Amino acid sequence: MNKQFLDARRLLCPMPVIRVQDKIKTMIPGGQLEVVCTDPGVMQDIPAWCRINGHQILSASSDVGEFTINIIVGD
Amino acid sequence: MTKQRKAVSLISGGLDSMLATKAVMEQGVHVEGINFFTGFCVEGHTHAIRKKDKAKPKRNNSLWVAEQLGIKLHIVDVIEEYKNVLINPKHGYGANLNPCLDCKVFMVQKAQQWIQENDFDFIITGEVIGQRPMSQRKDTMPVIARESGANERLLRPLCAKNLPETLPEKEGWVNREELYDFSGRTRKPQMALAEKYGFTDYAQPAGGCCFLTDKSYSNKLVDLWTARGKKEYELDDVMLLKVGRHLRPQPHFKMIIAREEGENNFLQGYKNIFRTMTTVSHPGPLVLIDGVLSEEDSLLAAKITARYSQGREAEQVEVKMMQQGEEKQFLVKPLLSTEIPKEWHV
Ligand code: SF4
């Protein structure tokens, strides 16, 4: 699977969402993106952005101040 | 078959743009949202910084609005381009450092570019004549349409009936009769329309959509420009002006003092860029120092740092100053609150 990574640590919302959006624009449907962030706001904002734009959240987890979200790019 | 018309709507996260978008969607137009991040938007990050706000759900209102409406939302980073709008506003500032008219022109212009690139037909905004003293007046409406280059492709559904017909109306892409004639500062028609559409729990920003309408924020930005001798800023500056207590004891240096744990954690991220101070003998805040300090200045800064620590009543407080790995200790008596003049507070 074509998996890509994005480091959005130290960025505050909505910057991580913007980075995810811009990265996904360069990817093909079905591709997977893993993004790591430090702003807890991403746990709401990235899934919300994915829901409205037709992408799927595969997993979202947090570990010592870092939040990792895996996204499957939609059509 | 008639072509499906497409519009992009400027979504601020507030009620007006939400209603304007819905009014056009109701007429069968395909609408997508666009939101511009200038760095000054009230959304998001302050909640992330201040711990006391953490009990409140941290939602991004523009995303929330888009989700309620069931539309896509494109968030555009305009931080760099926006500098010119804020630093040299052709139409000047509002009550504070808010260049609302230039800001509107800029955003509609960006939206105009976007519709051209994405083959959309027109632009929607939630503007209402007379709603805001600077940017939403009868005489400024044509200025925005003209200077942005959107001209007739800019539709304001909430007050369209009070304005000349636009292209979407002339072409029959939307029915003018089903648009609105709101005007003035009253919010009643918006509330009634929100009820009709079944919208509840929407955000009602008090002053405007960004920090630039805030007096104390604007004062801090003016102070920063004055101290630097020129109007310029980076995103970090914008962020730091939202955080902590700002004190300028001397024209050449400023202290940013964390007010609670969330701010303390946030300021930690700037430790390697700024000189910092913190108390060692007593619990106290992290302090960032912006500027160059003489020996005497360092001592004064240490006394101020001690003042904001839990050792404020103590005879002596130990303060540690750090800069690029170098450490210096001070033993000081904290300043009394009466020794901190009001003018130091930015
Ligand atoms: S309040 Fe801020 S974002 Fe809103 S129009 Fe004025 S300057 Fe622009």
Coordinates of C-alpha atoms and ligand atoms in Angstrom, one line a residue:
Chain A
M1 CA 0.0 0.0 0.0
N2 CA 1.1 3.5 -0.9
K3 CA 1.6 5.0 2.6
Q4 CA 2.8 8.5 3.2
F5 CA 3.8 10.3 6.4
L6 CA 3.3 13.8 7.5
D7 CA 4.9 15.5 10.5
A8 CA 2.6 18.3 11.8
R9 CA 4.1 18.5 15.3
R10 CA 4.3 21.8 17.0
L11 CA 1.7 23.2 14.5
L12 CA -1.5 24.6 16.0
C13 CA -4.9 24.1 14.4
P14 CA -5.9 24.7 11.7
M15 CA -2.4 24.4 10.3
P16 CA -2.2 20.6 10.7
V17 CA -5.6 20.4 8.9
I18 CA -4.2 22.5 6.1
R19 CA -1.1 20.4 5.8
V20 CA -3.2 17.2 5.6
Q21 CA -5.4 18.8 3.0
D22 CA -2.5 19.9 0.9
K23 CA -0.8 16.5 1.2
I24 CA -4.0 14.6 0.3
K25 CA -4.3 16.7 -2.9
T26 CA -1.1 15.1 -4.1
M27 CA -2.2 11.5 -3.3
I28 CA -4.4 9.0 -5.1
P29 CA -7.7 7.6 -3.8
G30 CA -7.1 4.6 -1.6
G31 CA -3.7 5.9 -0.5
Q32 CA -2.9 6.0 3.2
L33 CA -1.6 9.0 5.1
E34 CA -0.2 8.9 8.6
V35 CA 0.0 12.3 10.3
V36 CA 1.6 13.0 13.7
C37 CA 0.6 16.1 15.6
T38 CA 1.0 17.7 19.0
D39 CA -2.1 20.0 19.1
P40 CA -4.9 18.0 20.8
G41 CA -7.4 19.9 18.6
V42 CA -6.5 17.7 15.7
M43 CA -8.4 14.8 17.2
Q44 CA -11.6 16.8 16.4
D45 CA -10.5 18.9 13.4
I46 CA -8.8 16.3 11.2
P47 CA -11.7 13.7 11.5
A48 CA -14.2 16.5 10.9
W49 CA -12.3 17.7 7.8
C50 CA -12.1 14.1 6.6
R51 CA -15.8 13.5 7.1
I52 CA -16.8 16.5 5.1
N53 CA -14.3 15.9 2.3
G54 CA -15.0 12.2 1.9
H55 CA -11.8 10.6 3.4
Q56 CA -11.8 7.8 6.0
I57 CA -10.2 7.7 9.4
L58 CA -8.5 4.4 9.9
S59 CA -7.2 5.0 13.3
A60 CA -6.5 7.9 15.8
S61 CA -4.4 7.4 18.9
S62 CA -2.5 9.5 21.4
D63 CA 0.7 8.8 23.2
V64 CA 2.6 11.2 25.5
G65 CA 1.5 14.4 23.9
E66 CA 1.6 13.1 20.4
F67 CA -1.5 12.3 18.3
T68 CA -1.3 10.0 15.3
I69 CA -4.0 9.8 12.8
N70 CA -4.2 7.4 9.8
I71 CA -6.3 8.4 6.9
I72 CA -7.4 6.6 3.8
V73 CA -7.8 9.0 0.9
G74 CA -11.3 9.0 -0.6
D75 CA -12.3 9.6 -4.2
Chain B
M1 CA -30.2 19.4 -19.6
T2 CA -29.3 22.6 -17.7
K3 CA -25.8 22.8 -16.4
Q4 CA -25.4 22.3 -12.6
R5 CA -24.1 25.6 -11.4
K6 CA -21.4 25.7 -8.8
A7 CA -20.6 28.3 -6.1
V8 CA -18.0 28.7 -3.5
S9 CA -19.0 30.3 -0.2
L10 CA -16.7 32.1 2.2
I11 CA -17.2 30.3 5.4
S12 CA -16.1 32.2 8.5
G13 CA -17.7 29.9 11.0
G14 CA -20.3 32.4 12.0
L15 CA -24.0 32.3 11.4
D16 CA -24.3 34.7 8.5
S17 CA -22.1 32.8 6.1
M18 CA -23.9 29.6 7.1
L19 CA -27.3 31.0 6.3
A20 CA -26.1 32.6 3.0
T21 CA -24.7 29.2 1.9
K22 CA -27.9 27.4 2.9
A23 CA -30.0 29.9 1.0
V24 CA -28.2 29.2 -2.2
M25 CA -28.0 25.4 -1.6
E26 CA -31.8 25.4 -1.3
Q27 CA -32.0 26.6 -4.9
G28 CA -30.2 23.5 -6.2
V29 CA -26.7 25.1 -6.6
H30 CA -23.7 22.9 -5.8
V31 CA -21.8 24.8 -3.1
E32 CA -18.4 24.2 -1.5
G33 CA -16.9 26.3 1.3
I34 CA -13.7 28.1 1.5
N35 CA -12.0 29.4 4.6
F36 CA -8.9 31.6 4.7
F37 CA -6.4 31.3 7.6
T38 CA -4.7 34.6 8.1
G39 CA -3.0 33.6 11.4
F40 CA -5.3 36.0 13.3
C41 CA -8.4 33.9 13.2
V42 CA -10.1 33.3 16.5
E43 CA -10.5 29.6 15.7
G44 CA -8.6 26.9 17.2
H45 CA -5.3 27.5 18.8
T46 CA -6.0 29.8 21.7
H47 CA -8.1 27.0 23.0
A48 CA -5.2 24.7 22.5
I49 CA -3.0 27.0 24.5
R50 CA -5.0 28.0 27.5
K51 CA -5.7 25.3 29.9
K52 CA -8.7 27.0 31.4
D53 CA -10.5 26.7 28.1
K54 CA -9.9 23.0 27.9
A55 CA -13.3 22.2 29.5
K56 CA -15.0 23.7 26.5
P57 CA -15.2 21.6 23.4
K58 CA -12.5 22.8 21.0
R59 CA -14.4 22.8 17.7
N60 CA -13.3 24.6 14.6
N61 CA -16.4 26.5 13.7
S62 CA -15.8 26.6 10.0
L63 CA -15.5 22.8 9.9
W64 CA -18.5 22.5 12.1
V65 CA -20.6 24.8 9.8
A66 CA -19.4 22.9 6.7
E67 CA -20.4 19.6 8.3
Q68 CA -23.8 20.9 9.3
L69 CA -24.4 22.1 5.7
G70 CA -23.0 18.9 4.2
I71 CA -20.5 20.7 2.0
K72 CA -16.8 20.4 1.4
L73 CA -14.5 22.9 3.0
H74 CA -11.2 24.1 1.5
I75 CA -9.0 25.8 4.1
V76 CA -6.4 28.1 2.5
D77 CA -3.2 29.3 4.3
V78 CA -2.9 33.0 3.4
I79 CA -0.6 33.9 6.2
E80 CA 2.1 35.3 3.9
E81 CA -0.1 37.2 1.5
Y82 CA -2.2 38.6 4.3
K83 CA 0.8 40.5 5.7
N84 CA 0.5 43.1 3.0
V85 CA -3.2 43.5 3.7
L86 CA -2.6 44.2 7.4
I87 CA 0.5 46.2 7.0
N88 CA -0.6 48.5 4.1
P89 CA -4.4 48.6 4.1
K90 CA -5.5 50.9 1.3
H91 CA -8.8 51.6 3.1
G92 CA -7.2 51.9 6.5
Y93 CA -8.1 50.2 9.8
G94 CA -11.3 49.9 11.8
A95 CA -11.6 50.7 15.5
N96 CA -8.5 48.6 16.1
L97 CA -6.0 47.1 13.8
N98 CA -8.7 45.4 11.7
P99 CA -8.3 46.2 8.0
C100 CA -11.8 44.8 7.4
L101 CA -12.5 46.4 4.0
D102 CA -9.1 45.4 2.5
C103 CA -9.5 42.0 4.2
K104 CA -12.9 41.4 2.5
V105 CA -11.5 42.6 -0.9
F106 CA -8.5 40.2 -0.4
M107 CA -10.6 37.2 0.5
V108 CA -13.1 37.7 -2.3
Q109 CA -10.2 38.2 -4.7
K110 CA -8.7 34.8 -3.5
A111 CA -12.1 33.2 -3.9
Q112 CA -12.4 34.7 -7.4
Q113 CA -9.0 33.1 -8.3
W114 CA -10.2 29.8 -6.8
I115 CA -13.4 29.7 -8.9
Q116 CA -11.5 30.4 -12.0
E117 CA -9.0 27.6 -11.3
N118 CA -11.8 25.2 -10.3
D119 CA -14.4 26.0 -12.9
F120 CA -17.0 27.4 -10.5
D121 CA -19.6 30.0 -11.4
F122 CA -19.9 32.4 -8.6
I123 CA -19.0 33.4 -5.0
I124 CA -21.2 33.7 -1.9
T125 CA -20.6 35.8 1.2
G126 CA -22.7 36.2 4.3
E127 CA -22.4 40.0 4.2
V128 CA -25.4 42.1 5.3
I129 CA -25.6 45.8 4.5
G130 CA -25.1 47.9 7.6
Q131 CA -24.1 44.9 9.8
R132 CA -20.6 46.1 10.4
P133 CA -19.6 49.7 10.3
M134 CA -16.5 49.4 8.2
S135 CA -16.8 46.7 5.7
Q136 CA -20.5 46.0 5.4
R137 CA -22.0 49.3 4.3
K138 CA -24.1 50.1 1.2
D139 CA -21.2 52.1 -0.2
T140 CA -18.5 49.4 0.5
M141 CA -20.4 46.5 -1.1
P142 CA -19.6 47.6 -4.7
V143 CA -16.0 48.4 -3.6
I144 CA -15.5 44.8 -2.6
A145 CA -17.1 43.5 -5.7
R146 CA -15.0 45.8 -7.9
E147 CA -11.6 45.7 -6.3
S148 CA -11.7 41.9 -5.8
G149 CA -12.3 41.5 -9.5
A150 CA -15.4 39.3 -8.7
N151 CA -17.8 42.0 -9.9
E152 CA -21.1 40.5 -10.9
R153 CA -20.1 37.0 -9.7
L154 CA -20.3 38.0 -6.1
L155 CA -23.7 37.2 -4.6
R156 CA -24.7 38.2 -1.0
P157 CA -27.9 36.1 -0.6
L158 CA -28.8 37.7 2.8
C159 CA -29.1 41.2 1.4
A160 CA -29.3 40.6 -2.4
K161 CA -32.7 42.3 -2.7
N162 CA -31.2 45.5 -1.5
L163 CA -28.4 45.4 -4.1
P164 CA -28.3 45.5 -7.9
E165 CA -28.8 42.2 -9.7
T166 CA -25.8 40.0 -10.0
L167 CA -24.9 37.5 -12.7
P168 CA -26.3 34.5 -10.9
E169 CA -29.6 36.3 -10.6
K170 CA -29.7 37.6 -14.1
E171 CA -28.8 34.3 -15.6
G172 CA -31.4 32.5 -13.5
W173 CA -28.9 30.3 -11.7
V174 CA -30.6 31.5 -8.5
N175 CA -34.0 33.1 -8.1
R176 CA -33.7 36.6 -6.7
E177 CA -37.2 36.4 -5.2
E178 CA -36.0 33.6 -2.9
L179 CA -33.1 35.6 -1.6
Y180 CA -33.3 38.1 1.3
D181 CA -33.3 41.8 2.1
F182 CA -31.7 42.0 5.5
S183 CA -30.1 45.2 6.6
G184 CA -28.8 46.9 9.6
R185 CA -27.3 45.7 12.9
T186 CA -30.3 43.7 14.1
R187 CA -29.7 40.0 14.3
K188 CA -33.4 39.1 14.4
P189 CA -33.9 38.1 10.8
Q190 CA -30.8 35.9 11.0
M191 CA -32.1 34.2 14.1
A192 CA -35.5 33.6 12.5
L193 CA -33.9 32.2 9.4
A194 CA -31.6 30.0 11.5
E195 CA -34.7 28.7 13.2
K196 CA -36.4 28.0 9.9
Y197 CA -33.4 26.0 8.7
G198 CA -33.2 24.2 12.0
F199 CA -29.7 25.6 12.9
T200 CA -29.0 25.6 16.6
D201 CA -25.7 25.8 18.6
Y202 CA -24.1 28.1 16.0
A203 CA -21.2 30.4 16.9
Q204 CA -21.9 34.1 17.5
P205 CA -18.6 35.8 17.5
A206 CA -18.9 39.1 19.4
G207 CA -16.5 41.5 17.8
G208 CA -15.6 40.0 14.5
C209 CA -13.9 37.0 13.0
C210 CA -10.4 37.7 14.1
F211 CA -8.1 39.0 16.8
L212 CA -7.4 42.2 15.0
T213 CA -10.8 43.6 16.2
D214 CA -9.6 43.1 19.8
K215 CA -8.2 46.2 21.5
S216 CA -5.7 44.6 23.7
Y217 CA -4.4 42.3 20.9
S218 CA -4.0 45.4 18.6
N219 CA -2.2 47.3 21.3
K220 CA 0.3 44.4 21.6
L221 CA 0.9 44.4 17.8
V222 CA 1.4 48.2 17.7
D223 CA 3.9 47.8 20.6
L224 CA 5.7 45.1 18.6
W225 CA 6.0 47.2 15.5
T226 CA 7.1 50.3 17.5
A227 CA 9.8 48.3 19.3
R228 CA 11.1 46.8 16.0
G229 CA 10.9 50.2 14.3
K230 CA 9.0 48.6 11.3
K231 CA 5.7 47.0 10.6
E232 CA 6.5 43.4 10.1
Y233 CA 5.6 40.1 11.8
E234 CA 5.9 36.3 11.5
L235 CA 3.4 33.7 12.5
D236 CA 5.3 33.1 15.8
D237 CA 4.8 36.7 16.7
V238 CA 1.1 36.5 15.9
M239 CA 0.8 33.4 18.2
L240 CA 2.9 34.9 21.0
L241 CA 0.7 38.0 21.2
K242 CA -2.2 35.7 22.1
V243 CA -0.4 34.2 25.0
G244 CA 0.6 35.4 28.5
R245 CA 1.0 38.7 30.2
H246 CA 3.1 41.1 28.2
L247 CA 5.3 43.6 30.0
R248 CA 7.7 46.1 28.5
P249 CA 9.8 47.6 31.3
Q250 CA 12.2 49.2 28.8
P251 CA 11.7 50.2 25.2
H252 CA 14.3 47.7 24.1
F253 CA 12.9 44.6 25.9
K254 CA 9.6 42.9 26.5
M255 CA 8.7 40.0 28.8
I256 CA 6.0 37.4 28.1
I257 CA 4.9 35.8 31.3
A258 CA 2.9 32.6 31.3
R259 CA -0.4 33.0 33.3
E260 CA -1.1 29.3 33.7
E261 CA 0.1 25.8 33.0
G262 CA -1.2 25.7 29.4
E263 CA 0.6 28.9 28.5
N264 CA 3.7 27.7 30.3
N265 CA 3.7 24.5 28.1
F266 CA 3.1 26.6 25.0
L267 CA 6.0 29.0 25.8
Q268 CA 8.3 26.0 26.4
G269 CA 8.3 25.6 22.6
Y270 CA 10.1 28.9 22.2
K271 CA 12.8 28.2 24.8
N272 CA 15.5 27.8 22.2
I273 CA 14.6 31.0 20.3
F274 CA 14.3 33.4 23.2
R275 CA 16.2 34.2 26.4
T276 CA 14.1 32.7 29.2
M277 CA 13.7 33.3 32.9
T278 CA 12.2 31.1 35.6
T279 CA 12.3 30.9 39.4
V280 CA 14.3 28.1 41.0
S281 CA 13.6 28.6 44.7
H282 CA 9.8 28.9 44.2
P283 CA 7.3 27.6 41.7
G284 CA 6.8 30.2 39.0
P285 CA 6.0 30.9 35.4
L286 CA 8.2 30.6 32.4
V287 CA 9.1 34.0 31.1
L288 CA 10.3 34.7 27.5
I289 CA 12.4 37.8 27.0
D290 CA 12.3 39.6 23.6
G291 CA 15.1 42.1 23.2
V292 CA 18.7 42.6 24.2
L293 CA 19.4 43.0 27.9
S294 CA 22.2 44.8 29.8
E295 CA 23.3 43.6 33.3
E296 CA 20.9 46.0 34.8
D297 CA 18.0 45.0 32.6
S298 CA 18.6 41.3 33.5
L299 CA 18.4 42.2 37.2
L300 CA 15.2 44.1 36.7
A301 CA 13.7 41.2 34.6
A302 CA 14.7 38.8 37.3
K303 CA 12.9 40.9 40.0
I304 CA 9.8 41.0 37.8
T305 CA 10.0 37.3 37.2
A306 CA 10.2 36.8 40.9
R307 CA 7.1 39.0 41.4
Y308 CA 5.0 36.7 39.3
S309 CA 6.2 33.6 41.1
Q310 CA 4.9 32.0 44.3
G311 CA 7.8 33.7 46.0
R312 CA 6.4 37.1 45.5
E313 CA 6.3 37.8 49.3
A314 CA 9.7 36.2 50.0
E315 CA 12.8 38.2 50.9
Q316 CA 14.9 36.5 48.3
V317 CA 14.0 34.5 45.2
E318 CA 16.4 32.6 43.0
V319 CA 15.9 33.2 39.3
K320 CA 17.6 31.4 36.5
M321 CA 18.2 33.0 33.1
M322 CA 18.9 30.8 30.1
Q323 CA 20.1 31.7 26.7
Q324 CA 21.3 29.2 24.1
G325 CA 22.4 26.7 26.7
E326 CA 24.1 29.3 28.9
E327 CA 22.8 29.7 32.4
K328 CA 22.9 32.6 34.8
Q329 CA 21.5 32.8 38.4
F330 CA 20.2 35.8 40.2
L331 CA 19.2 36.2 43.9
V332 CA 16.7 39.0 44.0
K333 CA 14.0 40.5 46.1
P334 CA 10.8 40.5 44.1
L335 CA 9.4 43.8 43.0
L336 CA 6.3 45.0 44.8
S337 CA 3.2 45.3 42.7
T338 CA 3.4 49.1 43.3
E339 CA 6.8 49.0 41.6
I340 CA 5.3 47.7 38.4
P341 CA 3.9 50.8 36.6
K342 CA 0.7 50.4 34.6
E343 CA 2.5 51.6 31.5
W344 CA 4.7 48.5 31.5
H345 CA 1.7 46.3 30.7
V346 CA 1.3 46.2 27.0
Ligands
SF4_1 S1 -12.7 40.9 11.5 FE1 -10.6 40.3 10.8 S2 -11.0 38.5 9.4 FE2 -13.0 39.6 9.7 S3 -13.1 41.1 8.0 FE3 -12.2 42.2 9.7 S4 -10.0 42.0 9.5 FE4 -11.0 40.4 8.2

